[in-house]
Amino acid sequence: MPGLPPAWTKRSLARAKAAAAGRRLLLGLANSRLSVASLGRAPAVFALNVQYDPVAGSADEANALFQGRYRFAGELLLSPHQTPWTLGGATPEWLEALHDFHWLRHFTAADGDAARRQARALLDGWLKRYGRFDARWWRADLAGRRIAAWVGHLALLLDGADIALREAMLEALMRQLRYIARVFPALPAGPARVDAVVGLALGLLALGHWGRPLARALRRLDDTLGELILADGGIASRNPNDHLAVLEMLVRIRGALAAAGQVPSLALTRAIDRLTPAVRFFRLGDGKLATFHGARPGRTAHIDDILALAAPRGKAPARLPHIGFERLEGRKFTVLFDVGAPPPPGQSGAAHIAPLAFEMSAGRDRLIVSCGAAPGRDGDWQRVGRATAAHSTMTLDDQNAWVPVEDRDIGFRPALPAMATTATRNEAEGQIWVEASHSGYGPRLGLIHRRSIWLDVEGGEIRGEDRVEPRGRAPGRSLPFALRFHLAPDVRATMTGDGSSVLLRTPSGEGWQFRALGGHVALDESVSIADYGPPRRAEQIAVTGSLDAGRATLRWGLKRVEKQA
């Protein structure tokens, strides 16, 4: 793959800032008292068309909700004697999961009168507090997901409901649909637009509005997908969770259109066909997702369900060149290698500073990973998870690989000038090797980092080489380097007696030996904040030293050792 053109330029940044200012203005007008009042009331509708939620829920989860045990976003809050809508102390992620109503699928799985009564009671509580309008909880993408949940479980919510609840829900549904249609132009590029417009289309299908409003919503969806889904199936945010979330919404609307006797557009069909292999690309040996750029691993069963709905069969591609990822897969290993530049303006909000980082699994066990995204944690944890040192790559002079900026309009982004990357892939005689580089340290330190990873497809061995070279004149001082390999929290590590290698043991009992040349090898503490819940203790292998005239070459490898009896 040739060098990827930098997405960050003065011109692209100025355009992004102007677009953000325009979106703020439009959203402010849409949220004004006069605009909200003009959303109006719902016309009389005697029957709604169910747009079934194809993702299965859990009766066990429903039982926990019956007991007032609300576990969302990895956080458990207890509310056995009060409505969850008034609970305090919850994280923003917990609250968002509560307000998107995805948990209705658990009550549907439980079935029965008790499940329907509890679901209606929770819906009634939301309608009384937020049914007219609430700027925070009517955000268009969240409203789209909520509508998708409502219309996917209409029998659960409305069978046996009284007239007052039916009318209140219908009015809230109609007002949210009008609101989404009004604010859609103000939404930034990215998955949020898909959530909003798919929710809009599903709501219109449920109401039987299959004329111009639906046609316009579907045209907006096609336009959004044309901008969002790249030729390799990647999404510019480079976040694996975004790929899965968009795919889930697309299979929802495709199924709903088919049930209504309508043929999905060519743009929708192509988007699903491109996106499905990309989701497969990001899965490690345990079936969960890699944690690049703010992603969480997710649940294997949920990912399986979405892929089965999208395309039951298919292989993961070897590379996603447009967003800059390579997959090296053999009989023993799966390696995902980040060889891309930072996400472009408007899609860098969850970006991590991790050029040339990789994650890998051995069999079904995660072996080398990153610290993670710190979901639900405060700003300090977020900064820790984003830093270069929190990833399995190299740091120079204890600095991040590019300089981050917290921008009022754009969010988290790299400072200019932009970082450039290159990558080439070769395959021959059962071997795969990828060579990549990035220039993130160039403007400040005058240095280039190059990394090569080699995999024996049939054997149990992986080798790598990391080189640092001056870009022009060498730095005038000796700079420290640290090459880190963060281990999954369930991996056990032991230094060998000679101090040159580390023995690793995975939960399945497989053993691996890590060895490195060119620096001092040590085991240090690390932390796993990749998923919801408290941070988990982990370890990292660190290979450290100092540059010689701006140069260093480190060679390392992993080799399988015999399984313990």
Coordinates of C-alpha atoms in Angstrom, one line a residue:
M1 CA 0.0 0.0 0.0
P2 CA 1.5 3.4 -0.9
G3 CA 1.7 6.2 1.5
L4 CA -1.8 7.3 2.7
P5 CA -2.4 11.0 2.0
P6 CA -2.7 13.1 5.3
A7 CA -6.3 13.7 6.1
W8 CA -5.4 16.8 8.2
T9 CA -4.4 19.9 6.3
K10 CA -5.1 23.6 7.0
R11 CA -7.8 23.6 4.4
S12 CA -9.6 20.4 5.6
L13 CA -9.4 21.7 9.2
A14 CA -10.9 25.1 8.2
R15 CA -13.7 23.3 6.3
A16 CA -14.4 21.1 9.3
K17 CA -14.6 24.0 11.7
A18 CA -16.9 25.9 9.4
A19 CA -19.2 22.9 9.0
A20 CA -19.2 22.4 12.8
A21 CA -20.2 26.0 13.4
G22 CA -23.0 25.7 10.8
R23 CA -24.3 22.5 12.5
R24 CA -24.3 24.2 15.9
L25 CA -26.4 27.1 14.5
L26 CA -28.9 24.8 12.9
L27 CA -29.2 22.6 16.0
G28 CA -29.6 25.6 18.2
L29 CA -32.5 26.8 16.0
A30 CA -34.1 23.3 16.0
N31 CA -33.9 23.1 19.8
S32 CA -35.5 26.5 20.3
R33 CA -38.8 26.7 22.1
L34 CA -40.7 27.9 19.0
S35 CA -39.2 25.1 16.9
V36 CA -40.0 22.4 19.5
A37 CA -43.6 23.7 19.8
S38 CA -44.0 23.4 16.0
L39 CA -43.3 19.6 16.1
G40 CA -47.1 19.3 16.7
R41 CA -49.3 16.5 17.8
A42 CA -49.8 13.0 16.3
P43 CA -52.7 12.3 14.0
A44 CA -55.0 9.4 14.8
V45 CA -53.5 6.0 13.9
F46 CA -55.4 2.9 14.7
A47 CA -52.7 0.3 14.0
L48 CA -48.9 0.3 13.8
N49 CA -46.8 -2.1 11.7
V50 CA -44.2 -4.0 13.7
Q51 CA -40.6 -3.7 12.4
Y52 CA -39.2 -6.7 14.3
D53 CA -35.9 -6.5 16.1
P54 CA -34.0 -9.5 14.8
V55 CA -31.4 -9.5 17.6
A56 CA -32.3 -11.9 20.4
G57 CA -32.6 -10.8 23.9
S58 CA -32.0 -12.7 27.2
A59 CA -34.7 -13.8 29.6
D60 CA -32.0 -13.8 32.4
E61 CA -31.4 -10.1 31.7
A62 CA -35.1 -9.4 31.8
N63 CA -35.3 -11.1 35.2
A64 CA -32.5 -8.8 36.5
L65 CA -34.5 -5.8 35.2
F66 CA -37.6 -7.1 37.0
Q67 CA -35.6 -7.0 40.2
G68 CA -34.5 -3.4 39.6
R69 CA -30.9 -4.5 38.7
Y70 CA -30.0 -2.2 35.8
R71 CA -26.7 -3.2 34.3
F72 CA -25.8 -1.1 31.4
A73 CA -22.4 -0.1 30.0
G74 CA -20.8 -2.4 32.5
E75 CA -22.2 -0.5 35.5
L76 CA -24.8 -2.0 37.8
L77 CA -27.3 0.4 39.5
L78 CA -30.0 -0.9 41.9
S79 CA -33.5 0.6 41.8
P80 CA -35.9 -2.0 43.2
H81 CA -38.4 0.5 44.5
Q82 CA -38.1 3.5 42.2
T83 CA -38.0 4.2 38.5
P84 CA -34.6 4.2 36.8
W85 CA -35.4 7.5 35.2
T86 CA -34.6 9.3 38.5
L87 CA -31.5 7.4 39.5
G88 CA -28.5 9.6 40.3
G89 CA -24.7 8.9 40.0
A90 CA -24.9 7.0 36.6
T91 CA -22.2 7.5 34.0
P92 CA -23.2 9.1 30.6
E93 CA -22.8 5.7 28.9
W94 CA -25.2 4.0 31.4
L95 CA -27.8 6.7 30.9
E96 CA -27.5 6.6 27.1
A97 CA -28.0 2.8 27.2
L98 CA -31.1 3.3 29.4
H99 CA -32.5 5.9 27.1
D100 CA -32.0 3.9 23.8
F101 CA -34.4 1.2 25.0
H102 CA -32.3 -1.6 23.5
W103 CA -33.2 -3.6 26.6
L104 CA -36.8 -4.1 25.4
R105 CA -35.4 -7.2 23.5
H106 CA -34.8 -8.8 26.9
F107 CA -38.5 -8.4 27.9
T108 CA -39.6 -9.8 24.6
A109 CA -37.3 -12.8 25.2
A110 CA -38.9 -13.3 28.6
D111 CA -42.5 -13.0 27.2
G112 CA -45.6 -13.1 29.3
D113 CA -47.9 -10.6 31.0
A114 CA -45.3 -9.6 33.7
A115 CA -42.8 -8.7 31.0
R116 CA -45.3 -6.6 29.1
R117 CA -46.4 -4.8 32.3
Q118 CA -42.9 -4.0 33.3
A119 CA -42.0 -2.8 29.8
R120 CA -45.1 -0.6 29.7
A121 CA -44.3 0.8 33.1
L122 CA -40.8 1.8 32.0
L123 CA -42.1 3.3 28.8
D124 CA -44.7 5.3 30.7
G125 CA -42.0 6.7 33.0
W126 CA -40.0 7.9 30.1
L127 CA -43.0 9.4 28.3
K128 CA -44.0 11.4 31.4
R129 CA -40.6 12.9 31.8
Y130 CA -39.2 13.2 28.2
G131 CA -42.1 12.5 25.8
R132 CA -42.6 16.1 24.8
F133 CA -38.9 17.1 24.3
D134 CA -35.5 17.0 26.0
A135 CA -32.5 18.3 24.1
R136 CA -30.1 15.8 25.7
W137 CA -32.2 12.6 25.3
W138 CA -33.7 13.6 21.9
R139 CA -30.3 13.8 20.3
A140 CA -31.0 12.5 16.7
D141 CA -28.8 9.4 16.7
L142 CA -30.1 8.3 20.2
A143 CA -33.7 9.0 19.2
G144 CA -33.1 6.9 16.1
R145 CA -32.0 3.9 18.1
R146 CA -34.9 4.4 20.6
I147 CA -37.4 4.5 17.7
A148 CA -35.8 1.3 16.3
A149 CA -36.3 -0.4 19.7
W150 CA -39.9 0.9 20.1
V151 CA -41.1 -0.2 16.7
G152 CA -39.3 -3.5 17.0
H153 CA -41.3 -4.4 20.1
L154 CA -44.7 -2.9 19.6
A155 CA -46.6 -6.0 20.7
L156 CA -44.7 -6.0 24.0
L157 CA -45.4 -2.3 24.6
L158 CA -49.0 -1.9 23.3
D159 CA -50.8 -5.2 23.7
G160 CA -53.0 -4.6 26.7
A161 CA -51.9 -1.0 27.1
D162 CA -54.6 1.7 27.9
I163 CA -55.6 4.4 25.5
A164 CA -53.6 7.1 27.4
L165 CA -50.3 5.2 27.0
R166 CA -50.9 4.4 23.3
E167 CA -51.6 8.0 22.5
A168 CA -48.6 9.3 24.5
M169 CA -46.3 6.8 22.8
L170 CA -47.7 7.7 19.3
E171 CA -47.3 11.4 19.9
A172 CA -43.7 11.0 21.2
L173 CA -42.9 8.7 18.2
M174 CA -44.3 11.3 15.7
R175 CA -42.5 14.2 17.4
Q176 CA -39.2 12.4 17.4
L177 CA -39.6 11.5 13.7
R178 CA -40.2 15.1 12.8
Y179 CA -37.3 16.2 15.0
I180 CA -34.9 13.8 13.3
A181 CA -36.0 14.9 9.9
R182 CA -35.5 18.6 10.9
V183 CA -32.0 18.3 12.5
F184 CA -30.6 15.6 10.1
P185 CA -28.6 18.2 8.1
A186 CA -26.9 19.3 11.3
L187 CA -25.5 15.9 12.1
P188 CA -21.8 15.4 11.6
A189 CA -20.5 12.8 9.1
G190 CA -20.3 9.3 10.7
P191 CA -22.3 6.5 12.2
A192 CA -24.6 8.9 14.1
R193 CA -26.3 9.8 10.7
V194 CA -27.0 6.2 10.1
D195 CA -28.6 5.7 13.5
A196 CA -30.8 8.8 13.0
V197 CA -32.0 8.1 9.5
V198 CA -32.5 4.3 9.9
G199 CA -34.6 5.1 13.0
L200 CA -36.5 7.6 11.0
A201 CA -37.2 5.1 8.2
L202 CA -38.2 2.4 10.6
G203 CA -40.7 4.7 12.3
L204 CA -42.2 5.8 9.0
L205 CA -42.6 2.1 8.0
A206 CA -44.3 1.4 11.3
L207 CA -46.8 4.2 10.7
G208 CA -47.5 3.1 7.2
H209 CA -46.0 6.3 5.7
W210 CA -44.5 4.6 2.7
G211 CA -44.7 7.6 0.3
R212 CA -42.6 10.7 0.0
P213 CA -41.3 10.9 3.6
L214 CA -40.0 7.3 3.5
A215 CA -38.5 7.8 0.0
R216 CA -36.7 11.0 1.3
A217 CA -35.4 9.2 4.3
L218 CA -34.1 6.3 2.2
R219 CA -32.4 8.7 -0.2
R220 CA -30.7 10.3 2.8
L221 CA -29.6 6.9 3.9
D222 CA -28.1 6.1 0.5
D223 CA -26.3 9.5 0.4
T224 CA -24.9 8.9 4.0
L225 CA -23.7 5.4 3.1
G226 CA -22.0 6.7 -0.1
E227 CA -20.0 9.1 2.1
L228 CA -19.4 6.7 5.1
I229 CA -18.6 3.3 3.7
L230 CA -15.3 3.3 1.8
A231 CA -14.4 1.0 -1.0
D232 CA -12.7 -1.5 1.3
G233 CA -15.8 -1.6 3.7
G234 CA -14.0 0.6 6.2
I235 CA -15.3 3.6 8.1
A236 CA -13.1 6.6 8.5
S237 CA -13.3 6.7 12.3
R238 CA -11.3 3.4 12.2
N239 CA -13.2 2.2 15.3
P240 CA -14.3 -1.5 15.0
N241 CA -17.4 -0.8 17.1
D242 CA -18.6 1.8 14.6
H243 CA -18.4 -0.9 11.8
L244 CA -20.6 -3.3 13.9
A245 CA -23.1 -0.7 15.0
V246 CA -23.7 0.6 11.4
L247 CA -24.0 -3.0 10.1
E248 CA -26.6 -3.8 12.8
M249 CA -28.8 -0.8 11.7
L250 CA -28.4 -1.6 8.0
V251 CA -29.6 -5.2 8.4
R252 CA -32.5 -3.8 10.5
I253 CA -33.7 -1.6 7.7
R254 CA -33.0 -4.1 5.0
G255 CA -35.2 -6.7 6.8
A256 CA -37.9 -4.1 7.4
L257 CA -38.0 -3.1 3.8
A258 CA -38.2 -6.7 2.7
A259 CA -41.1 -7.4 5.1
A260 CA -42.9 -4.4 3.6
G261 CA -42.4 -5.8 0.1
Q262 CA -39.9 -3.1 -0.9
V263 CA -36.7 -3.8 -2.7
P264 CA -33.6 -2.4 -0.8
S265 CA -31.6 0.1 -2.8
L266 CA -28.4 -0.8 -4.6
A267 CA -26.5 1.5 -2.3
L268 CA -27.9 -0.2 0.8
T269 CA -27.1 -3.7 -0.6
R270 CA -23.5 -2.7 -1.5
A271 CA -22.9 -1.1 1.9
I272 CA -23.9 -4.3 3.7
D273 CA -21.8 -6.4 1.2
R274 CA -18.7 -4.2 1.9
L275 CA -19.2 -3.6 5.6
T276 CA -19.7 -7.3 6.6
P277 CA -16.2 -8.4 5.6
A278 CA -14.8 -5.4 7.4
V279 CA -16.5 -6.5 10.7
R280 CA -15.1 -9.9 10.2
F281 CA -11.7 -8.4 9.7
F282 CA -11.6 -6.8 13.2
R283 CA -12.4 -10.1 15.0
L284 CA -9.7 -11.8 17.0
G285 CA -9.5 -15.5 17.8
D286 CA -12.1 -15.2 20.6
G287 CA -14.7 -13.8 18.2
K288 CA -14.7 -10.4 19.8
L289 CA -13.4 -7.2 18.3
A290 CA -10.0 -5.6 18.5
T291 CA -9.9 -2.4 20.6
F292 CA -8.5 0.1 18.1
H293 CA -9.5 3.8 18.4
G294 CA -11.9 3.6 21.2
A295 CA -13.5 0.2 20.5
R296 CA -14.6 -2.3 23.0
P297 CA -14.5 -6.1 22.5
G298 CA -18.2 -6.7 22.6
R299 CA -20.0 -10.0 23.0
T300 CA -19.2 -12.9 20.7
A301 CA -22.9 -14.0 20.4
H302 CA -24.0 -10.5 19.5
I303 CA -21.4 -10.2 16.8
D304 CA -22.3 -13.6 15.5
D305 CA -26.0 -12.6 15.3
I306 CA -25.3 -9.5 13.3
L307 CA -23.0 -11.3 10.9
A308 CA -25.5 -14.1 10.4
L309 CA -28.2 -11.6 9.5
A310 CA -25.9 -9.7 7.1
A311 CA -24.2 -12.7 5.3
P312 CA -24.0 -16.1 7.0
R313 CA -20.8 -17.1 5.2
G314 CA -17.7 -15.2 4.3
K315 CA -14.0 -14.7 5.1
A316 CA -12.2 -11.8 6.7
P317 CA -10.2 -9.9 4.1
A318 CA -6.5 -9.7 4.5
R319 CA -6.4 -5.9 4.5
L320 CA -8.4 -2.7 4.7
P321 CA -6.2 -0.4 2.7
H322 CA -8.4 2.7 2.6
I323 CA -8.4 3.0 6.4
G324 CA -5.0 1.5 7.0
F325 CA -5.2 -2.0 8.6
E326 CA -3.5 -5.3 7.8
R327 CA -4.5 -8.8 9.0
L328 CA -1.9 -11.5 9.2
E329 CA -3.6 -14.8 9.9
G330 CA -2.1 -18.3 10.3
R331 CA -2.9 -21.6 11.9
K332 CA -1.8 -20.3 15.3
F333 CA -2.0 -16.5 15.2
T334 CA -4.3 -13.7 14.2
V335 CA -2.5 -10.3 14.0
L336 CA -4.3 -7.0 13.3
F337 CA -1.8 -4.3 12.4
D338 CA -2.7 -0.5 12.4
V339 CA -0.7 1.0 9.5
G340 CA -3.0 4.0 9.0
A341 CA -3.0 7.8 9.7
P342 CA -5.3 9.5 12.3
P343 CA -9.0 9.6 11.4
P344 CA -10.0 12.6 9.3
P345 CA -11.8 15.8 10.6
G346 CA -15.2 15.0 12.0
Q347 CA -14.4 11.4 12.8
S348 CA -11.5 11.6 15.1
G349 CA -13.4 12.0 18.4
A350 CA -12.4 8.6 19.7
A351 CA -9.0 8.4 18.0
H352 CA -6.0 6.9 19.8
I353 CA -2.4 7.9 19.3
A354 CA -1.3 4.5 18.2
P355 CA 0.5 4.4 14.9
L356 CA 1.9 0.9 14.0
A357 CA 0.3 -0.7 17.1
F358 CA -0.9 -4.3 16.7
E359 CA -3.2 -6.7 18.6
M360 CA -3.0 -10.4 18.3
S361 CA -4.5 -13.7 19.5
A362 CA -3.1 -17.1 19.8
G363 CA -5.9 -19.6 19.1
R364 CA -8.9 -18.3 21.0
D365 CA -6.8 -16.5 23.5
R366 CA -5.9 -12.8 23.3
L367 CA -2.2 -12.4 23.8
I368 CA -0.9 -8.9 22.9
V369 CA -3.4 -6.0 23.0
S370 CA -3.7 -2.4 24.0
C371 CA -4.8 -1.0 27.4
G372 CA -8.1 -0.1 25.8
A373 CA -10.6 2.7 25.6
A374 CA -11.6 3.3 29.3
P375 CA -15.4 3.3 28.5
G376 CA -17.3 5.1 31.2
R377 CA -14.2 6.4 32.9
D378 CA -13.2 10.0 33.6
G379 CA -11.0 12.2 31.5
D380 CA -7.8 11.1 33.1
W381 CA -8.5 7.5 32.3
Q382 CA -9.4 8.5 28.8
R383 CA -6.1 10.2 28.3
V384 CA -4.3 7.2 29.6
G385 CA -6.1 4.9 27.2
R386 CA -5.4 7.1 24.2
A387 CA -1.7 7.6 24.8
T388 CA 0.9 5.9 22.6
A389 CA 2.4 4.2 25.7
A390 CA -0.9 2.4 26.2
H391 CA -0.5 0.5 22.9
S392 CA 1.8 -2.2 21.6
T393 CA 4.0 0.0 19.7
M394 CA 7.1 2.3 20.2
T395 CA 7.4 5.6 22.1
L396 CA 10.3 7.9 21.6
D397 CA 11.5 10.4 24.3
D398 CA 8.5 9.4 26.4
Q399 CA 6.3 11.4 24.0
N400 CA 3.1 10.6 22.1
A401 CA 3.6 9.7 18.5
W402 CA 1.6 12.8 17.4
V403 CA 0.6 15.9 19.3
P404 CA -3.1 15.8 20.4
V405 CA -5.3 18.9 20.5
E406 CA -8.7 19.2 22.3
D407 CA -10.6 21.2 19.7
R408 CA -13.9 22.9 20.6
D409 CA -15.3 22.3 17.1
I410 CA -13.7 19.1 16.0
G411 CA -13.0 17.3 19.3
F412 CA -9.8 15.2 19.8
R413 CA -7.5 15.6 16.9
P414 CA -3.8 15.7 15.9
A415 CA -2.0 19.0 15.6
L416 CA -0.7 20.1 12.2
P417 CA 1.4 19.1 10.3
A418 CA -0.3 15.8 9.8
M419 CA 1.3 12.4 10.2
A420 CA 2.0 10.4 7.1
T421 CA 2.1 6.5 6.9
T422 CA 3.3 3.9 4.4
A423 CA 2.7 0.2 4.2
T424 CA 3.5 -2.7 1.9
R425 CA 2.4 -6.3 2.1
N426 CA 4.1 -9.4 0.7
E427 CA 2.9 -13.1 0.7
A428 CA 5.0 -16.0 -0.6
E429 CA 5.4 -19.7 0.3
G430 CA 3.3 -19.7 3.4
Q431 CA 4.7 -16.5 4.8
I432 CA 3.2 -13.1 5.2
W433 CA 5.2 -9.9 6.0
V434 CA 4.1 -6.3 6.3
E435 CA 6.4 -3.3 6.4
A436 CA 5.1 0.0 7.6
S437 CA 6.3 3.4 8.8
H438 CA 4.9 6.6 10.3
S439 CA 6.3 10.2 10.5
G440 CA 4.5 11.3 13.7
Y441 CA 7.8 12.0 15.5
G442 CA 9.3 13.8 12.5
P443 CA 8.2 17.4 13.2
R444 CA 9.4 17.4 16.8
L445 CA 12.3 14.9 16.9
G446 CA 13.3 14.5 13.3
L447 CA 12.7 10.7 13.5
I448 CA 10.9 8.0 11.5
H449 CA 9.5 4.8 13.1
R450 CA 9.5 1.7 10.8
R451 CA 8.0 -1.7 11.8
S452 CA 8.0 -5.0 10.0
I453 CA 5.9 -8.0 11.1
W454 CA 6.5 -11.5 9.6
L455 CA 4.2 -14.5 10.2
D456 CA 4.7 -18.2 9.4
V457 CA 1.2 -19.2 8.3
E458 CA 1.5 -22.9 9.2
G459 CA 3.9 -22.7 12.1
G460 CA 3.7 -21.2 15.5
E461 CA 6.1 -18.3 15.1
I462 CA 5.9 -14.5 14.5
R463 CA 8.8 -12.2 14.2
G464 CA 9.1 -8.4 14.1
E465 CA 11.6 -5.6 13.6
D466 CA 11.3 -2.0 14.8
R467 CA 13.7 0.6 13.4
V468 CA 14.2 4.2 14.2
E469 CA 15.9 6.4 11.6
P470 CA 16.6 10.1 11.4
R471 CA 14.7 12.2 8.9
G472 CA 17.6 14.3 7.8
R473 CA 20.1 15.2 10.5
A474 CA 20.2 13.1 13.6
P475 CA 19.0 14.6 16.9
G476 CA 21.8 16.3 18.9
R477 CA 21.0 14.4 22.0
S478 CA 20.5 10.7 22.9
L479 CA 16.8 9.9 23.2
P480 CA 15.2 7.0 25.1
F481 CA 13.0 4.6 23.4
A482 CA 10.5 2.0 24.7
L483 CA 8.9 -0.7 22.7
R484 CA 5.9 -2.1 24.5
F485 CA 3.9 -5.3 24.2
H486 CA 0.8 -5.0 26.4
L487 CA -0.5 -8.5 27.5
A488 CA -4.1 -9.5 27.9
P489 CA -5.1 -9.5 31.6
D490 CA -5.5 -13.3 31.7
V491 CA -2.0 -14.0 30.3
R492 CA 0.6 -15.0 32.8
A493 CA 4.2 -13.8 32.2
T494 CA 7.5 -14.9 33.7
M495 CA 11.0 -13.6 33.0
T496 CA 13.6 -16.3 32.1
G497 CA 16.8 -16.6 34.2
D498 CA 19.0 -14.9 31.7
G499 CA 16.7 -11.9 31.5
S500 CA 16.5 -11.9 27.7
S501 CA 13.1 -13.5 27.2
V502 CA 9.7 -13.9 28.7
L503 CA 7.5 -17.0 29.0
L504 CA 3.8 -16.4 28.4
R505 CA 1.0 -18.7 29.4
T506 CA -2.5 -18.2 28.0
P507 CA -5.7 -19.3 29.8
S508 CA -6.0 -22.4 27.5
G509 CA -2.6 -23.5 28.7
E510 CA -0.6 -22.7 25.5
G511 CA 2.9 -21.5 26.1
W512 CA 4.8 -18.9 24.1
Q513 CA 8.3 -17.5 24.4
F514 CA 9.0 -13.8 23.7
R515 CA 12.6 -12.8 22.9
A516 CA 14.0 -9.5 21.8
L517 CA 17.4 -8.1 20.7
G518 CA 18.6 -4.5 20.7
G519 CA 17.3 -3.4 24.1
H520 CA 16.8 -4.3 27.7
V521 CA 13.8 -6.6 28.2
A522 CA 11.7 -6.3 31.3
L523 CA 8.2 -7.0 32.7
D524 CA 6.3 -4.0 33.9
E525 CA 2.8 -3.4 35.3
S526 CA 0.0 -2.5 32.9
V527 CA -3.8 -2.1 33.1
S528 CA -6.7 -3.3 31.0
I529 CA -9.4 -0.7 30.6
A530 CA -10.7 -2.1 27.3
D531 CA -14.2 -3.0 28.5
Y532 CA -16.8 -1.8 30.9
G533 CA -16.2 -2.4 34.5
P534 CA -13.3 -1.7 36.9
P535 CA -9.8 -1.6 35.5
R536 CA -8.0 -5.0 35.5
R537 CA -4.5 -5.6 36.4
A538 CA -2.2 -6.7 33.5
E539 CA 1.4 -6.8 32.5
Q540 CA 3.5 -5.5 29.7
I541 CA 6.8 -6.5 28.1
A542 CA 9.0 -3.4 27.7
V543 CA 12.1 -3.3 25.5
T544 CA 14.0 -0.1 26.4
G545 CA 17.2 1.7 25.5
S546 CA 18.6 4.8 23.9
L547 CA 19.1 5.8 20.3
D548 CA 22.6 5.9 18.8
A549 CA 22.9 8.9 16.5
G550 CA 19.1 8.8 16.1
R551 CA 19.0 5.2 15.2
A552 CA 18.0 1.9 16.7
T553 CA 17.1 -1.6 15.5
L554 CA 15.1 -4.0 17.6
R555 CA 14.3 -7.5 16.6
W556 CA 11.8 -9.6 18.5
G557 CA 9.8 -12.8 18.1
L558 CA 7.2 -15.0 19.6
K559 CA 7.5 -18.8 19.4
R560 CA 5.2 -21.5 20.6
V561 CA 6.6 -23.8 23.4
E562 CA 5.2 -27.2 24.4
K563 CA 2.0 -27.2 26.3
Q564 CA 2.3 -28.2 30.0
A565 CA 1.0 -31.6 30.9

